[in-house]
Amino acid sequence: MAIDARRVALLLASCAPGMASAQTVAIPAGPGPSGAAIGQPAPTATPGDATTPAATAAGQLESSGRAPAATADSGSKDTAEGDIVVTGSRIVANGYSAPTPVTVISATELLKKAPESLAAGLAKLPQFTATAGANVTSSQAGTPSAGNYLNLRRLGAIETLLLLDGQRLPPTSFDGTVDANIIPQSLVQRVDVVTGGASAAYGSDAVAGVVNFILDKKFEGLKGSAQYGISGRGDDHQVKFGLAAGTSFLDNRLHVEASFDLFYQPGITTNDQRPFGGNFTGGWVETGNGSATNPYTPNFNVRIANGTYGTLVQSARNAAGATVPFTLNGTTFDPNGGYHKADLGTPTGTTNYNIGGADTAVTFGTTLTSLVNTKQGFGRADYDFGSDIHGFVQGSYTDAFTRYVTVASGTQLGSFQIFADNAFLPTSFRDAMLAQGVNSFVGGRVEADQTPKVAYTNNSALTILTGLNGKLFGDFKWNVNYSHGESDLKTRHSGNFYQSNWFAALDAVRGPQGNIVCRITITNPGLQDGCVPWNLFGNGSPSKASYAYFERDSTFRVKTKQDDAAVSVSGGLFDLPAGTVNIAIGGEFRHQSLNESSNNDPSVPIDLTGLRAQTSPYNLTFNSTNVGKANGSESVEEGFAEVAVPILRDKPLFRSLDLNAAARYTNYSVTGGIWAWKGGASWTPVEQLRFRGTYSQDIRAPTLYELFAGVSSTRGLFNDIHTNLNTNTITLTQGNPQLKPEVARTLTVGGVWQPTFLPGFSVSVDYFYIKIKDQITRLSTTDLNQRCEDSGGTDAVCAFINRPFPFANRTIANFPTNISQVPFNQASLVTKGIDYEVNYRIHLGRMLYDDPAQLDLRLIGNYTPRLTSTAGPKSLPVENAGVAGTGVPNHKFTVSAQFTEGPLSFGADVQYIGVLHYSLVPTQFYVNNRLPAIAYLNANISYDMKVANHAITLYLTAQNLTDKFAFAPQVNAQPTEFYPSFQSQYDVVGRYVAGGVRFKF
């Protein structure tokens, strides 16, 4: 039988442990993906209620603007007048059980898993993998790598739709993704995660699923929290503060609430502060080329051998620019004006990476986890106009700042040449050059004397939402809303070489008066008269003034705007013998715009007038982080309809049978029209067992950046199998306005079992299968290289690899000057697996306090045997299930136990990540291709008190109590620049303890 909202709220209040335990009780929608909070099993309902209360509508959208059921610590009013709904469907009807799997997680449970933020707690759930956050930094600053970009099923943050109370959020980065850190934290009541395609309900980007943050919109009183955390090594402390207030006026017709949240964490400044991290002595790297004769091999003290701190002579050229023999090749320079044959250590099987060596170098000083400083403000007012009409307006503003060191020692490897008339050259060295017919030499240098290069990112987001809702024709409900969102991403990367100035400073000669000057001031007076010569011979030899002359900040700024207007109507259409046929129909109009500006244009090579120190015909404004301009806009028109049809009730083997269908047509002004649809069924053969299933077509439209991005570039290592050279090159990327939407087919089949003979026990199992075609991807530089090589230079992709000479030339002189990457609808992906959850609440009676004790046991997990991607029509499928860098673990689960009695609550959980591999490609060989399974032990304890009749909770959480680190050296990564682990998969901070206080007045 159906249960109204008041009964569900009372059920929650009676079964919850109360404010004292600080455990928000989620909507009791049955176990796991059907609705219960992670780590907090749903309260046991009376027989017959477990599968059909309003709260079990695992898949209903909060569209009325009213609050969900009250939670034990929310301070909410009784919400009997509103429907209790969760995410996944547009149907809002008491007693309706949607077939879509939805996991509902209370805010408090998420913060137990990761006290810093709700998004960090979500990232620890088994369905999420490789979420980008503060633990993932980069040697470049061209991507928004800091923040929390949730990645559901490892399909990518771009395939995971984020909502705030069912409303699409504006992108916070140029690539169309949303940083979950912009969500106001203090008033979030719960988070609903749809673990299957939901484009028919919400439109584009919901291929992997939906993450919907649900606010407590009827909060009364004042509550707050203060928290401090620190790692087991005494660093990476965090400070967190939150305050929320709400009250009602005008006989409870007007309700207002507001919140403010602050979070600060300095991060871990260098990766040598953790086990296996690298420093001046070198780092761990998987060296080799992956062949059977030269497999990838983990080695320690790996160092760069084609550059030294004092400048290494790599090769010599004559006046015509041809490479010629030179007896001083392999020489490095000393700070005192001397030079010697460099000790470059022992070769590793990777070109230019050696073990040891007195003169080899490392790119030390990279940040392990970034600094994060986030401020959030939120306000909301809703008003009851009478006659069943309600209106509301709400707004939020978030300002998030991150900072991290990309490298503390830049690398200029083979990217410059020094001429024989350079004034800083030792005289004997110059004489040797002239005697052997050497006009110049190509050098390699690692700038240990450079100021560390730092990336600064400031991301602000404003969201305003207003709407009206009411009733029409009795039970029909209507809803009209409008939202405006805009974000402003500003990135600054300090310490970059402004290359026209650098080349000028590099070419130092004797002036007419015998002083050392930049050659360009003599040959081209007036062009760069302020040039300061750069002495690169010897570590510490360059002057601060010379660095200051050519070091500049690379900057870019991305502004995105989104306006969205929507209208919907839902309600009972007519009655059948089994119940009421419910429908929901609506339309939506959305306009999006993107404007990206920068202080460089990578599509145009820099002016090299008067400069002779360059080695590449294509040079960029900066030696790294060159982000191009982009401008574009798009309008989206959508119409949707959904119907829920009860087929059978109270029949043998058919206690209930319901069908659900939905369709959405979307017309994009740039890419055209496309359909998304869904069909599903929910079958309850007996009281304690429910089966569900859906089949859907889901879509992801290309983002504005994918369509309209100008040329951007990155500079980094490229292992060229054609020339067998591993060194720096330039990668150029840009948009493609000819892109079309991705199309996915999603199947989910599962069931929920709540046996009456074992009260408090529940099991849910859901199978998923997702196939994406026409996936928008850029072929990786490795794939481009391999496809071109396999074709003998005849594949069309060879045009994207720009070489100085024809393909037949395999000498190192034919190493690519740049590589282009353009997105195409060329890839496909298939993934399948099982989500499962087991819950058992055991009532233990009175033990320490008057209130009965209870023990909650929970297992929530994911099994993914397949995540197969195909880069293009001529590419071979690559299996990523069980692969560390690009995939997901085959097995990932969390098992937890929580004891609660009276004011005391304590518990522990183990987060398990199964065996992973570097690669499952049979032609790639590793000395050790197996990364063993790892388990993280976490614990929490809280105690409630009453002070002056006010509720106060003291709590303590500990993450990774056993201080586990997953050792996994990166393949051919620049030594010490990258921590030897997969930071998107594993914890790199180690043991961490956070404690604090929550209060409510």
PDB file of N, CA, C and O in Angstrom, residues 287 298-303 343-348 353-357 360:
ATOM      1  N   THR A 287      60.960   2.194 -16.908  1.00  0.00           N
ATOM      2  CA  THR A 287      61.712   2.494 -18.115  1.00  0.00           C
ATOM      3  C   THR A 287      61.621   1.337 -19.107  1.00  0.00           C
ATOM      4  O   THR A 287      61.253   0.221 -18.759  1.00  0.00           O
ATOM      5  N   PRO A 298      60.649  -1.360 -13.549  1.00  0.00           N
ATOM      6  CA  PRO A 298      60.749  -0.343 -12.502  1.00  0.00           C
ATOM      7  C   PRO A 298      62.196  -0.144 -12.063  1.00  0.00           C
ATOM      8  O   PRO A 298      62.885  -1.104 -11.719  1.00  0.00           O
ATOM      9  N   ASN A 299      62.631   1.101 -12.095  1.00  0.00           N
ATOM     10  CA  ASN A 299      63.993   1.418 -11.693  1.00  0.00           C
ATOM     11  C   ASN A 299      63.989   2.629 -10.772  1.00  0.00           C
ATOM     12  O   ASN A 299      63.195   3.562 -10.962  1.00  0.00           O
ATOM     13  N   PHE A 300      64.903   2.615  -9.810  1.00  0.00           N
ATOM     14  CA  PHE A 300      65.052   3.750  -8.905  1.00  0.00           C
ATOM     15  C   PHE A 300      66.262   4.589  -9.316  1.00  0.00           C
ATOM     16  O   PHE A 300      67.163   4.111 -10.002  1.00  0.00           O
ATOM     17  N   ASN A 301      66.251   5.846  -8.880  1.00  0.00           N
ATOM     18  CA  ASN A 301      67.307   6.796  -9.193  1.00  0.00           C
ATOM     19  C   ASN A 301      67.420   7.015 -10.691  1.00  0.00           C
ATOM     20  O   ASN A 301      68.523   7.171 -11.246  1.00  0.00           O
ATOM     21  N   VAL A 302      66.257   6.993 -11.365  1.00  0.00           N
ATOM     22  CA  VAL A 302      66.225   7.295 -12.791  1.00  0.00           C
ATOM     23  C   VAL A 302      66.355   8.805 -12.961  1.00  0.00           C
ATOM     24  O   VAL A 302      65.721   9.595 -12.255  1.00  0.00           O
ATOM     25  N   ARG A 303      67.205   9.201 -13.920  1.00  0.00           N
ATOM     26  CA  ARG A 303      67.511  10.610 -14.094  1.00  0.00           C
ATOM     27  C   ARG A 303      67.549  10.959 -15.577  1.00  0.00           C
ATOM     28  O   ARG A 303      67.698  10.080 -16.431  1.00  0.00           O
ATOM     29  N   ASP A 343      79.178  12.647 -16.561  1.00  0.00           N
ATOM     30  CA  ASP A 343      78.877  11.299 -16.078  1.00  0.00           C
ATOM     31  C   ASP A 343      77.368  11.132 -16.164  1.00  0.00           C
ATOM     32  O   ASP A 343      76.620  11.682 -15.355  1.00  0.00           O
ATOM     33  N   LEU A 344      76.898  10.371 -17.153  1.00  0.00           N
ATOM     34  CA  LEU A 344      75.465  10.252 -17.428  1.00  0.00           C
ATOM     35  C   LEU A 344      74.875   8.934 -16.945  1.00  0.00           C
ATOM     36  O   LEU A 344      73.761   8.573 -17.327  1.00  0.00           O
ATOM     37  N   GLY A 345      75.579   8.216 -16.100  1.00  0.00           N
ATOM     38  CA  GLY A 345      75.011   7.045 -15.476  1.00  0.00           C
ATOM     39  C   GLY A 345      74.872   5.858 -16.395  1.00  0.00           C
ATOM     40  O   GLY A 345      75.524   5.745 -17.440  1.00  0.00           O
ATOM     41  N   THR A 346      73.984   4.942 -15.999  1.00  0.00           N
ATOM     42  CA  THR A 346      73.791   3.673 -16.706  1.00  0.00           C
ATOM     43  C   THR A 346      72.497   3.694 -17.507  1.00  0.00           C
ATOM     44  O   THR A 346      71.440   4.007 -16.961  1.00  0.00           O
ATOM     45  N   PRO A 347      72.540   3.384 -18.798  1.00  0.00           N
ATOM     46  CA  PRO A 347      71.310   3.380 -19.605  1.00  0.00           C
ATOM     47  C   PRO A 347      70.262   2.418 -19.042  1.00  0.00           C
ATOM     48  O   PRO A 347      70.593   1.384 -18.457  1.00  0.00           O
ATOM     49  N   THR A 348      69.000   2.774 -19.274  1.00  0.00           N
ATOM     50  CA  THR A 348      67.897   1.972 -18.726  1.00  0.00           C
ATOM     51  C   THR A 348      67.104   1.233 -19.784  1.00  0.00           C
ATOM     52  O   THR A 348      66.236   0.425 -19.455  1.00  0.00           O
ATOM     53  N   TYR A 353      66.974   8.364 -20.499  1.00  0.00           N
ATOM     54  CA  TYR A 353      66.714   8.132 -19.084  1.00  0.00           C
ATOM     55  C   TYR A 353      67.737   7.120 -18.582  1.00  0.00           C
ATOM     56  O   TYR A 353      67.767   5.965 -19.048  1.00  0.00           O
ATOM     57  N   ASN A 354      68.575   7.520 -17.662  1.00  0.00           N
ATOM     58  CA  ASN A 354      69.620   6.660 -17.123  1.00  0.00           C
ATOM     59  C   ASN A 354      69.475   6.528 -15.617  1.00  0.00           C
ATOM     60  O   ASN A 354      68.764   7.310 -14.974  1.00  0.00           O
ATOM     61  N   ILE A 355      70.149   5.551 -15.071  1.00  0.00           N
ATOM     62  CA  ILE A 355      70.195   5.363 -13.619  1.00  0.00           C
ATOM     63  C   ILE A 355      71.482   5.987 -13.092  1.00  0.00           C
ATOM     64  O   ILE A 355      72.572   5.704 -13.599  1.00  0.00           O
ATOM     65  N   GLY A 356      71.355   6.829 -12.088  1.00  0.00           N
ATOM     66  CA  GLY A 356      72.524   7.441 -11.465  1.00  0.00           C
ATOM     67  C   GLY A 356      73.210   8.411 -12.397  1.00  0.00           C
ATOM     68  O   GLY A 356      72.641   8.953 -13.347  1.00  0.00           O
ATOM     69  N   GLY A 357      74.464   8.653 -12.105  1.00  0.00           N
ATOM     70  CA  GLY A 357      75.244   9.598 -12.882  1.00  0.00           C
ATOM     71  C   GLY A 357      75.427  10.894 -12.124  1.00  0.00           C
ATOM     72  O   GLY A 357      74.451  11.504 -11.686  1.00  0.00           O
ATOM     73  N   THR A 360      73.681  13.804 -14.272  1.00  0.00           N
ATOM     74  CA  THR A 360      72.304  13.705 -14.751  1.00  0.00           C
ATOM     75  C   THR A 360      71.409  14.588 -13.874  1.00  0.00           C
ATOM     76  O   THR A 360      71.803  15.085 -12.827  1.00  0.00           O
TER      77      THR A 360
END
